[in-house]
Short mmCIF file of C-alpha atoms in Angstrom, two decimals:
data_model
loop_
_atom_site.label_atom_id
_atom_site.label_comp_id
_atom_site.label_asym_id
_atom_site.label_seq_id
_atom_site.Cartn_x
_atom_site.Cartn_y
_atom_site.Cartn_z
CA MET A 1 -30.40 -7.64 55.85
CA GLY A 2 -31.53 -7.42 59.47
CA GLY A 3 -34.93 -8.85 58.59
CA TYR A 4 -33.35 -11.72 56.68
CA ILE A 5 -31.07 -12.60 59.59
CA LEU A 6 -34.02 -12.53 62.00
CA ARG A 7 -36.09 -14.83 59.78
CA ARG A 8 -33.19 -17.27 59.44
CA LEU A 9 -32.68 -17.32 63.20
CA LEU A 10 -36.38 -18.02 63.73
CA LEU A 11 -36.23 -20.90 61.22
CA ILE A 12 -33.58 -22.57 63.35
CA VAL A 13 -36.22 -23.54 65.92
CA PRO A 14 -38.50 -25.65 63.66
CA THR A 15 -35.46 -27.09 61.88
CA LEU A 16 -33.95 -28.26 65.16
CA LEU A 17 -37.31 -29.63 66.24
CA GLY A 18 -37.69 -31.61 63.02
CA VAL A 19 -34.17 -33.06 63.19
CA LEU A 20 -34.55 -34.10 66.82
CA LEU A 21 -38.02 -35.58 66.24
CA LEU A 22 -36.89 -37.60 63.23
CA ASN A 23 -33.88 -39.00 65.06
CA PHE A 24 -35.94 -39.70 68.17
CA LEU A 25 -38.36 -41.79 66.11
CA ILE A 26 -35.47 -43.68 64.50
CA ILE A 27 -34.01 -44.41 67.93
CA GLN A 28 -37.32 -45.91 69.04
CA ALA A 29 -37.21 -48.37 66.16
CA ALA A 30 -33.54 -49.29 66.68
CA PRO A 31 -32.85 -52.61 68.43
CA GLY A 32 -31.29 -52.57 71.86
CA GLY A 33 -31.08 -49.87 74.47
CA PRO A 34 -29.61 -49.00 77.87
CA VAL A 35 -32.23 -51.03 79.71
CA GLU A 36 -31.44 -54.17 77.73
CA ARG A 37 -27.75 -53.54 78.35
CA MET A 38 -28.31 -53.37 82.09
CA VAL A 39 -30.46 -56.51 81.97
CA ALA A 40 -27.74 -58.30 80.01
CA GLU A 41 -25.12 -57.25 82.55
CA LEU A 42 -27.23 -58.47 85.41
CA ARG A 43 -27.72 -61.82 83.71
CA GLY A 44 -24.02 -62.18 82.90
CA MET A 45 -24.56 -61.68 79.18
CA HIS A 46 -22.51 -58.50 78.81
CA GLY A 47 -18.94 -59.14 77.61
CA THR A 48 -15.93 -56.84 77.40
CA THR A 49 -16.04 -56.45 73.63
CA GLY A 50 -19.64 -55.53 73.08
CA SER A 51 -23.24 -55.84 74.15
CA GLN A 52 -25.60 -58.67 73.37
CA PHE A 53 -28.95 -56.97 73.57
CA ALA A 54 -31.85 -59.20 74.35
CA GLY A 55 -34.73 -57.22 72.92
CA SER A 56 -35.66 -54.08 71.07
CA THR A 57 -36.34 -50.54 72.13
CA GLN A 58 -39.96 -51.07 71.22
CA ASP A 59 -40.19 -53.59 74.06
CA PHE A 60 -39.67 -50.87 76.67
CA VAL A 61 -41.31 -47.85 75.01
CA GLY A 62 -44.77 -49.03 76.01
CA SER A 63 -43.83 -51.36 78.85
CA SER A 64 -45.80 -51.36 82.07
CA GLN A 65 -44.56 -49.53 85.12
CA GLY A 66 -45.22 -52.36 87.51
CA GLY A 67 -45.98 -56.03 87.68
CA ASP A 68 -44.43 -58.44 85.19
CA SER A 69 -41.72 -57.07 82.97
CA ASP A 70 -42.20 -56.98 79.21
CA TYR A 71 -38.46 -57.21 78.49
CA ARG A 72 -37.12 -60.18 76.68
CA GLY A 73 -34.17 -61.58 78.59
CA SER A 74 -35.46 -60.27 81.93
CA LYS A 75 -36.81 -63.64 83.02
CA GLY A 76 -35.66 -64.40 86.53
CA LEU A 77 -35.24 -60.72 87.50
CA PRO A 78 -37.69 -59.29 90.05
CA PRO A 79 -40.29 -56.92 88.57
CA GLU A 80 -39.32 -54.32 91.19
CA LEU A 81 -35.75 -54.36 89.90
CA MET A 82 -36.94 -53.90 86.31
CA ASP A 83 -39.03 -50.92 87.41
CA ARG A 84 -35.98 -49.38 89.06
CA ILE A 85 -33.90 -49.91 85.91
CA ARG A 86 -36.56 -48.27 83.75
CA GLU A 87 -36.77 -45.34 86.17
CA LEU A 88 -32.97 -45.02 86.22
CA TYR A 89 -32.85 -44.42 82.47
CA GLY A 90 -36.10 -42.46 82.30
CA PHE A 91 -38.01 -45.16 80.44
CA ASP A 92 -40.73 -45.30 83.07
CA LYS A 93 -42.39 -42.50 81.07
CA PRO A 94 -44.11 -42.76 77.64
CA ALA A 95 -42.07 -41.81 74.58
CA HIS A 96 -43.88 -38.50 73.98
CA GLU A 97 -43.25 -37.38 77.56
CA ARG A 98 -39.56 -38.20 77.27
CA PHE A 99 -39.31 -36.26 74.02
CA GLY A 100 -41.09 -33.25 75.50
CA LEU A 101 -38.84 -33.29 78.57
CA MET A 102 -35.77 -33.48 76.34
CA LEU A 103 -36.93 -30.43 74.32
CA LYS A 104 -37.62 -28.51 77.52
CA ASN A 105 -34.13 -29.22 78.81
CA PHE A 106 -32.51 -28.39 75.47
CA ALA A 107 -34.29 -25.02 75.43
CA THR A 108 -32.19 -24.09 78.48
CA PHE A 109 -29.10 -25.90 77.09
CA ASP A 110 -29.41 -28.60 79.73
CA LEU A 111 -28.11 -31.58 77.74
CA GLY A 112 -28.59 -34.13 80.51
CA GLU A 113 -26.28 -36.71 82.05
CA SER A 114 -24.45 -39.54 80.34
CA TYR A 115 -25.68 -43.01 81.24
CA TYR A 116 -22.23 -44.53 81.53
CA LYS A 117 -19.58 -41.81 81.98
CA ASP A 118 -20.80 -40.19 85.23
CA LYS A 119 -20.57 -36.76 83.59
CA GLY A 120 -22.93 -34.23 82.11
CA VAL A 121 -23.24 -34.25 78.32
CA GLY A 122 -22.23 -30.60 78.19
CA GLU A 123 -19.10 -31.33 80.19
CA LEU A 124 -18.21 -34.24 77.89
CA ILE A 125 -18.62 -32.05 74.82
CA ILE A 126 -16.50 -29.28 76.32
CA ASP A 127 -13.79 -31.80 77.24
CA ARG A 128 -13.64 -33.07 73.64
CA LEU A 129 -13.91 -29.66 71.95
CA PRO A 130 -10.18 -28.79 71.87
CA VAL A 131 -9.36 -31.91 69.86
CA SER A 132 -12.20 -31.47 67.38
CA ILE A 133 -11.64 -27.74 66.97
CA SER A 134 -7.94 -28.33 66.33
CA LEU A 135 -8.53 -31.00 63.71
CA GLY A 136 -11.45 -29.23 62.05
CA LEU A 137 -9.99 -25.74 62.00
CA TRP A 138 -6.48 -26.55 60.83
CA SER A 139 -7.58 -29.16 58.31
CA THR A 140 -10.17 -26.85 56.76
CA LEU A 141 -7.87 -23.82 56.67
CA ILE A 142 -4.97 -25.76 55.16
CA ALA A 143 -7.26 -27.40 52.60
CA TYR A 144 -8.55 -23.98 51.52
CA LEU A 145 -5.10 -22.37 51.53
CA VAL A 146 -3.77 -25.14 49.29
CA SER A 147 -6.81 -25.79 47.11
CA ILE A 148 -7.75 -22.25 46.12
CA PRO A 149 -4.32 -21.15 44.77
CA LEU A 150 -3.83 -24.56 43.15
CA GLY A 151 -7.28 -24.46 41.55
CA ILE A 152 -6.68 -20.95 40.21
CA ARG A 153 -3.30 -21.99 38.83
CA LYS A 154 -4.83 -25.03 37.13
CA ALA A 155 -7.55 -22.86 35.58
CA VAL A 156 -5.04 -20.35 34.22
CA ARG A 157 -2.82 -23.12 32.81
CA HIS A 158 -5.68 -25.38 31.71
CA GLY A 159 -4.50 -28.15 29.38
CA THR A 160 -0.80 -27.63 30.08
CA PRO A 161 1.48 -30.36 31.51
CA PHE A 162 1.18 -28.68 34.92
CA ASP A 163 -2.59 -29.09 34.83
CA VAL A 164 -2.31 -32.72 33.74
CA TRP A 165 0.17 -33.98 36.30
CA THR A 166 -1.45 -32.08 39.17
CA SER A 167 -4.78 -33.64 38.18
CA TYR A 168 -3.21 -37.09 38.39
CA ALA A 169 -1.81 -36.27 41.83
CA ILE A 170 -5.18 -34.96 43.01
CA ILE A 171 -7.03 -38.03 41.75
CA ILE A 172 -4.59 -40.36 43.51
CA GLY A 173 -4.95 -38.41 46.75
CA TYR A 174 -8.73 -38.45 46.46
CA ALA A 175 -8.78 -42.18 45.76
CA ILE A 176 -6.91 -43.03 48.96
CA PRO A 177 -9.27 -42.97 51.99
CA SER A 178 -8.13 -40.68 54.79
CA PHE A 179 -7.94 -43.49 57.31
CA LEU A 180 -5.77 -45.59 54.98
CA PHE A 181 -3.45 -42.66 54.44
CA ALA A 182 -3.36 -42.16 58.21
CA ILE A 183 -2.25 -45.77 58.70
CA LEU A 184 0.45 -45.23 56.07
CA LEU A 185 1.69 -42.13 57.92
CA VAL A 186 1.79 -44.08 61.18
CA VAL A 187 3.80 -46.87 59.56
CA LEU A 188 6.26 -44.45 57.94
CA PHE A 189 6.67 -41.67 60.49
CA ALA A 190 5.16 -42.64 63.87
CA GLY A 191 7.24 -45.62 64.91
CA GLY A 192 5.48 -48.18 62.77
CA SER A 193 8.14 -49.90 60.68
CA PHE A 194 10.42 -47.06 59.60
CA LEU A 195 10.86 -43.65 61.22
CA ASP A 196 9.77 -42.52 64.68
CA TRP A 197 9.48 -38.78 64.14
CA PHE A 198 5.95 -38.06 65.41
CA PRO A 199 3.97 -39.11 68.50
CA LEU A 200 0.93 -41.34 68.17
CA ARG A 201 -1.28 -40.31 71.08
CA GLY A 202 -3.02 -37.09 72.10
CA LEU A 203 -2.52 -33.47 71.10
CA THR A 204 0.11 -32.68 73.72
CA SER A 205 2.86 -34.42 75.64
CA ASP A 206 2.60 -35.39 79.31
CA ASN A 207 4.99 -32.57 80.30
CA PHE A 208 3.14 -29.95 78.25
CA GLU A 209 2.48 -27.68 81.26
CA GLN A 210 6.18 -27.56 82.14
CA LEU A 211 7.24 -26.40 78.67
CA SER A 212 7.88 -22.79 77.67
CA PHE A 213 5.41 -20.99 75.41
CA TRP A 214 7.30 -21.77 72.22
CA GLY A 215 7.96 -25.25 73.50
CA GLN A 216 4.22 -25.76 73.88
CA VAL A 217 3.63 -24.43 70.36
CA LEU A 218 6.19 -26.81 68.89
CA ASP A 219 4.84 -29.71 70.94
CA TYR A 220 1.30 -29.00 69.73
CA ILE A 221 2.44 -28.81 66.09
CA HIS A 222 4.42 -32.01 66.58
CA HIS A 223 1.26 -33.86 67.66
CA ILE A 224 -1.22 -32.32 65.22
CA THR A 225 0.85 -32.70 62.05
CA LEU A 226 0.09 -36.29 61.02
CA PRO A 227 -3.68 -36.23 61.75
CA THR A 228 -4.03 -32.94 59.87
CA ILE A 229 -2.11 -34.22 56.85
CA ALA A 230 -4.23 -37.37 56.76
CA ILE A 231 -7.45 -35.33 56.70
CA VAL A 232 -6.24 -32.71 54.21
CA ILE A 233 -4.97 -35.21 51.63
CA GLY A 234 -8.40 -36.75 51.22
CA ASN A 235 -10.36 -33.48 51.30
CA PHE A 236 -8.51 -30.95 49.18
CA ALA A 237 -9.13 -32.71 45.82
CA THR A 238 -12.80 -31.79 45.55
CA LEU A 239 -12.18 -28.19 46.57
CA THR A 240 -9.31 -27.81 44.10
CA MET A 241 -11.36 -29.06 41.15
CA LEU A 242 -14.35 -26.98 42.25
CA THR A 243 -12.16 -23.85 42.30
CA LYS A 244 -10.66 -24.66 38.90
CA ASN A 245 -14.02 -25.30 37.23
CA SER A 246 -15.53 -22.16 38.77
CA PHE A 247 -12.70 -20.02 37.39
CA LEU A 248 -12.86 -21.69 33.97
CA ASP A 249 -16.58 -20.99 33.82
CA GLU A 250 -16.11 -17.32 34.71
CA ILE A 251 -13.09 -16.80 32.43
CA SER A 252 -15.17 -17.80 29.40
CA LYS A 253 -17.83 -15.15 30.06
CA GLN A 254 -18.21 -11.94 28.10
CA TYR A 255 -17.33 -9.51 30.88
CA VAL A 256 -13.84 -11.05 31.11
CA GLN A 257 -13.27 -10.48 27.39
CA THR A 258 -14.48 -6.91 27.82
CA ALA A 259 -12.09 -6.30 30.72
CA ARG A 260 -9.19 -7.65 28.67
CA SER A 261 -10.12 -5.50 25.70
CA LYS A 262 -9.87 -2.42 27.94
CA GLY A 263 -6.19 -3.18 28.46
CA LEU A 264 -6.39 -4.50 32.02
CA THR A 265 -3.57 -6.80 33.06
CA GLU A 266 -4.29 -10.51 33.36
CA LYS A 267 -3.70 -10.33 37.10
CA ARG A 268 -6.19 -7.46 37.45
CA VAL A 269 -8.77 -9.34 35.38
CA LEU A 270 -8.28 -12.57 37.31
CA TYR A 271 -8.31 -11.19 40.86
CA GLY A 272 -10.28 -7.98 40.35
CA HIS A 273 -13.18 -9.42 38.36
CA VAL A 274 -13.14 -13.23 38.09
CA PHE A 275 -12.15 -14.03 41.66
CA ARG A 276 -15.20 -12.45 43.30
CA ASN A 277 -17.69 -14.34 41.14
CA ALA A 278 -15.83 -17.64 41.01
CA MET A 279 -15.36 -17.84 44.78
CA LEU A 280 -19.06 -17.72 45.61
CA ILE A 281 -19.60 -21.43 45.09
CA VAL A 282 -16.39 -22.23 47.00
CA ILE A 283 -17.50 -20.15 49.97
CA ALA A 284 -20.86 -21.92 49.96
CA GLY A 285 -19.19 -25.21 50.79
CA PHE A 286 -17.20 -23.95 53.78
CA PRO A 287 -19.80 -24.67 56.52
CA ALA A 288 -20.41 -28.21 55.29
CA ALA A 289 -16.67 -28.84 54.97
CA PHE A 290 -15.98 -27.54 58.46
CA ILE A 291 -18.82 -29.42 60.12
CA SER A 292 -17.97 -32.71 58.38
CA VAL A 293 -14.37 -32.48 59.57
CA PHE A 294 -15.43 -31.13 62.95
CA PHE A 295 -17.76 -34.02 63.71
CA THR A 296 -18.06 -37.22 61.68
CA GLY A 297 -15.37 -36.67 59.08
CA VAL A 298 -12.46 -37.48 61.44
CA LEU A 299 -13.90 -40.43 63.35
CA LEU A 300 -11.37 -42.97 62.10
CA ILE A 301 -8.54 -40.42 62.27
CA GLU A 302 -9.32 -39.84 65.93
CA TYR A 303 -9.33 -43.58 66.55
CA ILE A 304 -6.04 -44.23 64.73
CA PHE A 305 -4.18 -41.39 66.45
CA SER A 306 -5.86 -41.97 69.86
CA LEU A 307 -7.52 -38.54 69.91
CA ASP A 308 -10.58 -38.07 72.13
CA GLY A 309 -12.66 -35.85 69.88
CA LEU A 310 -16.36 -35.31 69.35
CA GLY A 311 -16.55 -37.68 66.38
CA LEU A 312 -15.34 -40.56 68.54
CA LEU A 313 -17.63 -39.46 71.37
CA GLY A 314 -20.68 -39.54 69.09
CA PHE A 315 -19.74 -42.94 67.68
CA GLU A 316 -19.20 -44.46 71.12
CA SER A 317 -22.51 -43.05 72.36
CA VAL A 318 -24.39 -44.68 69.47
CA ILE A 319 -22.68 -48.03 70.03
CA ASN A 320 -23.36 -47.90 73.79
CA ARG A 321 -26.90 -46.54 73.33
CA ASP A 322 -25.97 -43.56 75.50
CA TYR A 323 -29.01 -41.60 74.36
CA PRO A 324 -28.37 -38.33 76.25
CA VAL A 325 -24.95 -38.06 74.56
CA VAL A 326 -26.44 -39.04 71.17
CA PHE A 327 -29.10 -36.35 71.26
CA GLY A 328 -26.87 -33.81 73.01
CA THR A 329 -24.19 -33.98 70.31
CA LEU A 330 -26.88 -34.04 67.61
CA PHE A 331 -28.45 -30.88 69.05
CA VAL A 332 -25.13 -29.05 69.34
CA PHE A 333 -23.92 -29.88 65.84
CA THR A 334 -27.23 -29.22 64.16
CA LEU A 335 -27.31 -25.82 65.83
CA LEU A 336 -23.70 -25.13 64.82
CA GLY A 337 -24.41 -26.21 61.24
CA LEU A 338 -27.41 -23.90 60.93
CA LEU A 339 -25.50 -20.95 62.38
CA LEU A 340 -22.53 -21.57 60.08
CA LYS A 341 -24.90 -21.72 57.11
CA LEU A 342 -26.20 -18.28 58.06
CA ILE A 343 -22.62 -17.03 58.38
CA SER A 344 -21.93 -18.44 54.92
CA ASP A 345 -24.80 -16.43 53.47
CA LEU A 346 -23.51 -13.27 55.13
CA THR A 347 -20.08 -13.98 53.68
CA TYR A 348 -21.70 -14.01 50.21
CA VAL A 349 -22.62 -10.37 50.74
CA LEU A 350 -19.09 -9.48 51.82
CA VAL A 351 -17.62 -11.15 48.74
CA ASP A 352 -20.21 -9.76 46.33
CA PRO A 353 -22.28 -6.77 47.60
CA ARG A 354 -24.63 -7.20 44.62
CA ILE A 355 -26.27 -10.12 46.43
CA ASP A 356 -29.33 -9.01 48.37
CA PHE A 357 -31.07 -11.72 50.38
CA GLU A 358 -33.81 -9.30 51.40
CA ARG A 359 -35.27 -9.52 47.87
CA ARG A 360 -35.26 -13.31 47.85
CA ASP A 361 -37.80 -15.65 49.31
CA LEU A 362 -36.58 -18.00 52.03
#
């Protein structure tokens, strides 16, 4: 197992390199960029609701470092000023040099500085981590705690009225987008048109530090309840049906019939034999479920409930062409995803010791 873990850790390096390179090339082809934004601001073209970019990133990738500027929309601006703008954002260097410098910095976990927030990317990520961890952790845990028992119950009572009406409820919950359900919760319970039971902004109240320990716990639960419910409702359907189908598939196998013929109780058969095999495919989806909620899966939820999480940070950085934040968050979450995938494989072994990754090819 030690050799397998070492090989997987070594594979993280080329995987990260490939992901960063692919996204770097896509960024070069995307229209707009921080230089165009600065040019637009200087020419009075930058409004409060968005950016009107006057060229494409390709215009400045190979632009000259002196003399006349190659930027569209820079007419009337001194060439010296354009050179200073390019140097400010690091675009005075060729694309391959910028990519190499970025990799060198990432190797030491130096994620750079944000173009617009006057903070380091690492500091921005750390500031947003509590919100994203709260949403991702609680939503994933609650979804698993609800879905697994419900899926097992549906498998055991397959075809009964309980199975039918719970399937209808699950389908309805799955059909409603999380953000739409979040808006409904706001309207009903957060001072929209009916009740005003829950707050609508942040994870804690302004007087959080003055509260007692249990007061802080209750305040935190008070703020996290609606966002968590909105995420869970849309996510637990797939996991429930996956659990049910996995158990149904295992229950029909010969070893289950053999266990029953030996006189074992149904509970012993279900949780002593079926559970271990059926849960493998459910465990496999945990890293992807956690990462999706942790990063992009709660973007609109964060916006609706005014939560400054990493999903909103990544979205804002793409819109604003804040490239250090874009690549910094991409690097962090790709690394987290790969590590969680390795943890998932190790969990396989804990659930079923018969699995031996040492005998399998990577």
